[in-house]
C-alpha positions as MATLAB code, in Angstrom:
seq = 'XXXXXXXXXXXXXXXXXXXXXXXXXXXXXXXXXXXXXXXXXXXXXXXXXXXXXXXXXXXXXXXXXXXXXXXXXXXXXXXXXXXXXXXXXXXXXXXXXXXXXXXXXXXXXXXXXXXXXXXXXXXXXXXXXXXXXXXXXXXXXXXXXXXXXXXXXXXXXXXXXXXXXXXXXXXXXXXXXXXXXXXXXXXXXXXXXXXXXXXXXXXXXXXXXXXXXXXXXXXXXXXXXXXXXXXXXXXXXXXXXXXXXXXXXXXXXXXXXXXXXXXXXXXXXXXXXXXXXXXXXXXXXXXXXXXXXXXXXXXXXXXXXXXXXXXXXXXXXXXXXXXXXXXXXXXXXXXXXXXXXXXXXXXXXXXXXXXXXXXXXXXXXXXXXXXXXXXXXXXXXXXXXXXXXXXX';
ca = [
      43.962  111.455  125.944;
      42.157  111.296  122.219;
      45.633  111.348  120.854;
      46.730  108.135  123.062;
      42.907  107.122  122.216;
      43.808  107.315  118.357;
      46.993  105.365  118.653;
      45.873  102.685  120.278;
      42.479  102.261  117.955;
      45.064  102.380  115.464;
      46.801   99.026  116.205;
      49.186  100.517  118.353;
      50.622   98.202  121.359;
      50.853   99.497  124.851;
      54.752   98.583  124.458;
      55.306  101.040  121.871;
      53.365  103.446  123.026;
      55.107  103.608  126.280;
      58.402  103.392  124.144;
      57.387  106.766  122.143;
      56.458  108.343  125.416;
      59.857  107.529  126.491;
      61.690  109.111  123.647;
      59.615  112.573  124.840;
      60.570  112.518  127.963;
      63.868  115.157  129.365;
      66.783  113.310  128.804;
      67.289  114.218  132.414;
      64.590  112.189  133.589;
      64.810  109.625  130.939;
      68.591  109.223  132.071;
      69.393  110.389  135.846;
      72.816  111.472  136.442;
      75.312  108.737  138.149;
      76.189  110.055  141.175;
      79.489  109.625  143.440;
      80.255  110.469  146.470;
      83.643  111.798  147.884;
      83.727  111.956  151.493;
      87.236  113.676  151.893;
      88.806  115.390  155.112;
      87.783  118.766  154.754;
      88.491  119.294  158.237;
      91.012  117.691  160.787;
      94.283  116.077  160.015;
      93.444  115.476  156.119;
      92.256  119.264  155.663;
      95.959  119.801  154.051;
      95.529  117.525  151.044;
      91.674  118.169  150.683;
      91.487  120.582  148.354;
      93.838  118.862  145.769;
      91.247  115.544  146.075;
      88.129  117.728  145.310;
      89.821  119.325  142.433;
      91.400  116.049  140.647;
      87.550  114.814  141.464;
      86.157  117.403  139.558;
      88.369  117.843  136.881;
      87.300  113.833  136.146;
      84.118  114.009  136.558;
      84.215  117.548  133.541;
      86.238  115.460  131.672;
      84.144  112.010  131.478;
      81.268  114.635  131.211;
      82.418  116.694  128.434;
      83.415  113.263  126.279;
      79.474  111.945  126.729;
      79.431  110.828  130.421;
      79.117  107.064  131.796;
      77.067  104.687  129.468;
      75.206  108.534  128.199;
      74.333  109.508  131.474;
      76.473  112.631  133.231;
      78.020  112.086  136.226;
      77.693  114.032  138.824;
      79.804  114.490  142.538;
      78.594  114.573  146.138;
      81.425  116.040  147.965;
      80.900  115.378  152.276;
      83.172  116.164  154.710;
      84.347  112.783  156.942;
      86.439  115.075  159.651;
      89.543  112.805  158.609;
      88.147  110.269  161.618;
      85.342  107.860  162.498;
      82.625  109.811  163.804;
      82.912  111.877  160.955;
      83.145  108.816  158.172;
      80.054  107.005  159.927;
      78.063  110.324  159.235;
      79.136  111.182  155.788;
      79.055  107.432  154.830;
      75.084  107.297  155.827;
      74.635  110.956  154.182;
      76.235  109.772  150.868;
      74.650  106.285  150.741;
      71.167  106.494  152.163;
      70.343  109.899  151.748;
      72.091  110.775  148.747;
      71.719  107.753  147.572;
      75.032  107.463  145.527;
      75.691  104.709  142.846;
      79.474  104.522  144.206;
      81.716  105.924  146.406;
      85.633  106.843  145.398;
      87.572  108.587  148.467;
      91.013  109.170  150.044;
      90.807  108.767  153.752;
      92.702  108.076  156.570;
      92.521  104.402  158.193;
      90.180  105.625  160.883;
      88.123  106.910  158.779;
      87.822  104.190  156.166;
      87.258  101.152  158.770;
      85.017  103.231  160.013;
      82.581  103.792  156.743;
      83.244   99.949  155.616;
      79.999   98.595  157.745;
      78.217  101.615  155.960;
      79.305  100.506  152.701;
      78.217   96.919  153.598;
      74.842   97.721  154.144;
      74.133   99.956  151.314;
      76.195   97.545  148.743;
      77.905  100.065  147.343;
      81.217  100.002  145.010;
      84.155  101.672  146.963;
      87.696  102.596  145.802;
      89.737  103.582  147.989;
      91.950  105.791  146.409;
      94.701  106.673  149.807;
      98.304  104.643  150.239;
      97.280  103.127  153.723;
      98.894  100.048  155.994;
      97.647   97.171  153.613;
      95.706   94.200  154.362;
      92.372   96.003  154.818;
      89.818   93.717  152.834;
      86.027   94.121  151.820;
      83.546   92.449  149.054;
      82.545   96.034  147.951;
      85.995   97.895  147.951;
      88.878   97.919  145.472;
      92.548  100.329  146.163;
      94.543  101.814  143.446;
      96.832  103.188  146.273;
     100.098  101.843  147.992;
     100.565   99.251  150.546;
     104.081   98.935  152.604;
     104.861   95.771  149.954;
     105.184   98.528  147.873;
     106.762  102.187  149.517;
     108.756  100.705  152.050;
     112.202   98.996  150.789;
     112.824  101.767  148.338;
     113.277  104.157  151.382;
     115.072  101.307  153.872;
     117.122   99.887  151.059;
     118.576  103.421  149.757;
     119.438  104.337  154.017;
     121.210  101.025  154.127;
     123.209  101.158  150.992;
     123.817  104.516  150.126;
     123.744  106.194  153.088;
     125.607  103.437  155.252;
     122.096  103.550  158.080;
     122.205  100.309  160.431;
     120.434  102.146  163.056;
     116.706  103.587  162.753;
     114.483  105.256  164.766;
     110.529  104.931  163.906;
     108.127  107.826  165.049;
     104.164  107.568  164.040;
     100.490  108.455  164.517;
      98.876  106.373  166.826;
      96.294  104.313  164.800;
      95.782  102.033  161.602;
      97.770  103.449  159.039;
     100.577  104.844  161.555;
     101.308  101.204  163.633;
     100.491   99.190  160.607;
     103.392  100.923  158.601;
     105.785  101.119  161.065;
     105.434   97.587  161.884;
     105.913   96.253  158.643;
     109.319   98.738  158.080;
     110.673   97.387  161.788;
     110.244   93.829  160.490;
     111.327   94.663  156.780;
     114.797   96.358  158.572;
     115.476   93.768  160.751;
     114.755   91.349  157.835;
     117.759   93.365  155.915;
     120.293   93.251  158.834;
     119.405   96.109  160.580;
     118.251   97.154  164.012;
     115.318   99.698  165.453;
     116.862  101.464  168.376;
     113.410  103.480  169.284;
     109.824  103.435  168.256;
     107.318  106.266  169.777;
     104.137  107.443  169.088;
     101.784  110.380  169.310;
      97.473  110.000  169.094;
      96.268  110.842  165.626;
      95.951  114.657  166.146;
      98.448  115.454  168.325;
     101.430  117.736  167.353;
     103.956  117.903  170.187;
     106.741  116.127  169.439;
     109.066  117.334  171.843;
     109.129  114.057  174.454;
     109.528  112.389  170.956;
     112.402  114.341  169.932;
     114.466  114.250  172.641;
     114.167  110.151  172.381;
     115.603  110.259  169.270;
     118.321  112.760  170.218;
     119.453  109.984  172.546;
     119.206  106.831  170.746;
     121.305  108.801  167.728;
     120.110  106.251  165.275;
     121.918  106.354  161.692;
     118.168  106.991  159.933;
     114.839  108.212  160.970;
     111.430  107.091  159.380;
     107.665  108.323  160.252;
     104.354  107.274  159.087;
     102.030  109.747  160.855;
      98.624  111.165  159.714;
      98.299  113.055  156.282;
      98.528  116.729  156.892;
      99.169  118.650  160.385;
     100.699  116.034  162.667;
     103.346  115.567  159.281;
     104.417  118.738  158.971;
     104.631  119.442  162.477;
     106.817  116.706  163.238;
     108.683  117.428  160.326;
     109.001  121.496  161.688;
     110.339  120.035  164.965;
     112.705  117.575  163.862;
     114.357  120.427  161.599;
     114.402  123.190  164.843;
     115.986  120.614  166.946;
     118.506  120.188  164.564;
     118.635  117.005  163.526;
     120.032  116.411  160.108;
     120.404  112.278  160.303;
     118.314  111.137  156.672;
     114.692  111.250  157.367;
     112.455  108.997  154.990;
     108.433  109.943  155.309;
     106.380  107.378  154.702;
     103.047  110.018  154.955;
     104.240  112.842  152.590;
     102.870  113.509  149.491;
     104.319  116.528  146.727;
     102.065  118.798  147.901;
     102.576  118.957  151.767;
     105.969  118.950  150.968;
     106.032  122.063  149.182;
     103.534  124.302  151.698;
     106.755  122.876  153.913;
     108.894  125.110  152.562;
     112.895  124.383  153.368;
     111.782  122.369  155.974;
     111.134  119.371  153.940;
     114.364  120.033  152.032;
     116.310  116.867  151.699;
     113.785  114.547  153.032;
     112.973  111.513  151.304;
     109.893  110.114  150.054;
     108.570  106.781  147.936;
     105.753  107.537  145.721;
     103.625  106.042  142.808;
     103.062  109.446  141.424;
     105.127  112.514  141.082;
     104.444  115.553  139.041;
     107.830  115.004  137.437;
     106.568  112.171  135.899;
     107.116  112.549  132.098;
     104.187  111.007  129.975;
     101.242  112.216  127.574;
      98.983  111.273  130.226;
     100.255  113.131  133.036;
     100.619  116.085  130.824;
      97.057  116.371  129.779;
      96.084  115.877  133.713;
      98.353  118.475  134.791;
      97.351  121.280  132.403;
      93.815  120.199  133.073;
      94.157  120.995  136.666;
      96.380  124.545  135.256;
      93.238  125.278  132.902;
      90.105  124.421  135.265;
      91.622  126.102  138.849;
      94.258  128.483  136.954;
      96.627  130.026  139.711;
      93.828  128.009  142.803;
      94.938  125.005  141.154;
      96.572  122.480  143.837;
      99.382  120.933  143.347;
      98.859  117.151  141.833;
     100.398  114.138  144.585;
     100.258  110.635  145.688;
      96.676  111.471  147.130;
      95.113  113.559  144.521;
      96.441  111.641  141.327;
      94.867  108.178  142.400;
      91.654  110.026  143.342;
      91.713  111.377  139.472;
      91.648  107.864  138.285;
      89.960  106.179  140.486;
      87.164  107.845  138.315;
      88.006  106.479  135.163;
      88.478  102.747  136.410;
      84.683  103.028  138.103;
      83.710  104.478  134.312;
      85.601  101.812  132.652;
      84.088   98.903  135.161;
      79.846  100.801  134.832;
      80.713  100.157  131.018;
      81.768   96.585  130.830;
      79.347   95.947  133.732;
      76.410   97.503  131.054;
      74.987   99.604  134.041;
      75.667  100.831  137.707;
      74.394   97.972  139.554;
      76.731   97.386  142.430;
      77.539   93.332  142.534;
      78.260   93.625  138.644;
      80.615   96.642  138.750;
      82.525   95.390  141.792;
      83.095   92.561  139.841;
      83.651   94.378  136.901;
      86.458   96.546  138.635;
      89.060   93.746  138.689;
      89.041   93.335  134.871;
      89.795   97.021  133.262;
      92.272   99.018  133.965;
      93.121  102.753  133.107;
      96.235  104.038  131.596;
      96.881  107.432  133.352;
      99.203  109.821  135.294;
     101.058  106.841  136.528;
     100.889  104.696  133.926;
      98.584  101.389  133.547;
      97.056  100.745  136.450;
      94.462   97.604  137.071;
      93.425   96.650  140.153;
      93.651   92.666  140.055;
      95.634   91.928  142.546;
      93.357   90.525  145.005;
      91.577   94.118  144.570;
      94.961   96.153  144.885;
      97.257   97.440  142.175;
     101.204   96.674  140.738;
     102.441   99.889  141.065;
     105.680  101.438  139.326;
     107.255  103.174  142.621;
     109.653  105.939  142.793;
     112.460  107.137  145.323;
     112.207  110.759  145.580;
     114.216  113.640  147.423;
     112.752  117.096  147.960;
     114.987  119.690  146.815;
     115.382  122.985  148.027;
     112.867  124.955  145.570;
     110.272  122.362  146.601;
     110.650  120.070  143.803;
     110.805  116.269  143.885;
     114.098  114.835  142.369;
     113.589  111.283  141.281;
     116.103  108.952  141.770;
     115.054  105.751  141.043;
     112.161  104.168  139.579;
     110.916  100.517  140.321;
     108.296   99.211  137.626;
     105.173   97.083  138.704;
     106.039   96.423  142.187;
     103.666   93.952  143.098;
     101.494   94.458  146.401;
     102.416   90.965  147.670;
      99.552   88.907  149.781;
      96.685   91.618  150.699;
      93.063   89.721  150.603;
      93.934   86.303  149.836;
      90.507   84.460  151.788;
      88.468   87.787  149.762;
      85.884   85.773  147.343;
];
């Protein structure tokens, strides 16, 4: 107190003296960490791709920390499992936002789970990207995708069946909710729209894994081409287990698999075909350095990198790029901020102005027998068409 006495007898001014005071203070407390929250499905239908979305989120987050953080300040992760469903987003939501207290949230989910957290996210006014390829047309003041919409992953698939593989027929199997009806709509009226015809469409609810009833449909329609769209994780791969023990062998385009799944699938995904923004065969600096990141943080733990874990990776780096031209992490400015930067990564440029969603660059991909994706066509900027057209 004689000290503080001393300066200010000396002509010192309140101002500065709280200034120097300042410049003593921690730099922890004189700059608190930005913190994000991932709520992920750690358990139920998403528990399969998880653990590759928690490891490209933490291999950002060392990276932005190890080259000086966000605006100085580190960043740091809140990780909360959502249960890949509603009940579970509505309680990790109001964990992350009003306990936690995040500055933004940056997830892959399932639909469920996402319309689920959006009233959340409302209330707490908190930035969200949404990082997961979902059905489209979901719209929100506070949230921004970098993933897929149908616009974007469907003809690829229904336009290679038609003209290289002869398909007039198809037969559409799915999850029963958002992501699952909302895909398989838009590829019934994008096949008919292209001359051809849907001779079956069946469903199972979001967890279920018996596909037998399902099966034996499409054993008697005999279409020329099958599609699904079903949850991330167990209901894909056991559908995709059950269509190959039945022996069918018509094509089979999956509108839900990522790299990863594919390969725990073993030669049961062999031959199926897939439409992705991200492969690890894509061959750039970027994905290079994000790749042997991922080798040199988790060594042989290390996931593999997909459609679901990539996006999560940036997603990151556009929320670092928008907290920087915003000039802090105050919500309204940074979700305004988001549409005007963009990040040059894994996939390639990717800026999220397109009434909040991304032009992709899409590829057609076959898995192969040793679990590899073969890519056998690329499509550059595909535009995500009409998503949030009324979203001011």
């Amino acid at each position: 107190m004689k000290s503080v006495s001393r300066l200010l007898r000396a002509g010192v001014t309140a101002a500065a003296l709280a200034a120097a005071y300042a410049a003593t203070m921690p730099a922890a407390q004189a700059a608190d960490p930005i913190r994000i929250g991932v709520p992920v499905g750690l358990s139920g239908a998403n528990s399969v791709v998880a653990p590759a979305v928690v490891q490209s989120s933490q291999l950002a987050v060392d990276e932005i920390n190890a080259a000086g953080g966000i605006l100085g300040r580190k960043v740091e992760l809140e990780i909360a499992d959502d249960g890949s469903g509603a009940v579970g987003a509505q309680k990790a939501y109001d964990t992350l936002v009003f306990q936690k207290k995040v500055d933004a949230i940056i997830a892959m989910e399932t639909s469920a789970a996402r319309n689920a957290a959006l009233p959340i996210v409302n209330r707490g006014k908190v930035p969200y990207i949404y990082t997961s390829f979902y059905e489209g047309r979901s719209c929100n003041r506070w949230m921004h995708v970098n993933g897929w919409v149908p616009e974007q992953q469907v003809a690829p698939i229904v336009d290679h069946f038609m003209k290289e593989q002869k398909a007039k027929t198809f037969f559409l199997v799915g999850s029963d909710y958002a992501f699952g009806r909302g895909m398989l709509d838009f590829t019934r009226k994008y096949i008919e729209k292209q001359g051809g015809k849907v001779v079956g469409e069946e469903y199972l609810p979001m967890d279920g894994n018996d596909w037998t009833t399902v099966i034996s449909k499409i054993r008697s329609a005999q279409p020329d081409a099958l599609i699904s769209s079903t949850a991330g994780g167990g209901p894909n791969v056991s559908l995709a287990k059950q269509i190959k023990a039945a022996g069918l062998t018509m094509p089979y385009g999956n509108l839900a698999i990522d790299e990863g799944t594919a390969k725990t699938m073993g030669d049961t995904a062999t031959g199926m075909y897939m439409s992705a923004s991200y492969l690890t065969g894509i061959d750039n600096a970027a994905n290079k350095k994000y790749l042997d990141g991922l080798k040199a943080k988790f060594g042989n733990d290390a996931k593999t990198a997909n459609e679901l874990s990539e996006p999560q990776y940036e997603g990151f780096f556009l929320y670092k790029a928008a907290v920087e031209k915003a000039g802090g992490v105050d919500g309204q400015k940074v979700v305004d901020a988001l549409s005007q930067v963009s990040f040059d990564g894994p996939r390639g440029p990717v800026q999220m102005n397109r009434q909040r969603h991304a032009a992709l660059s899409m590829r057609l991909g076959q898995v192969q027998a040793d679990g590899s994706i073969k890519i056998l066509q690329t499509f550059d900027k595909v535009d995500p068409g009409a998503q949030c057209p009324n979203l001011k």
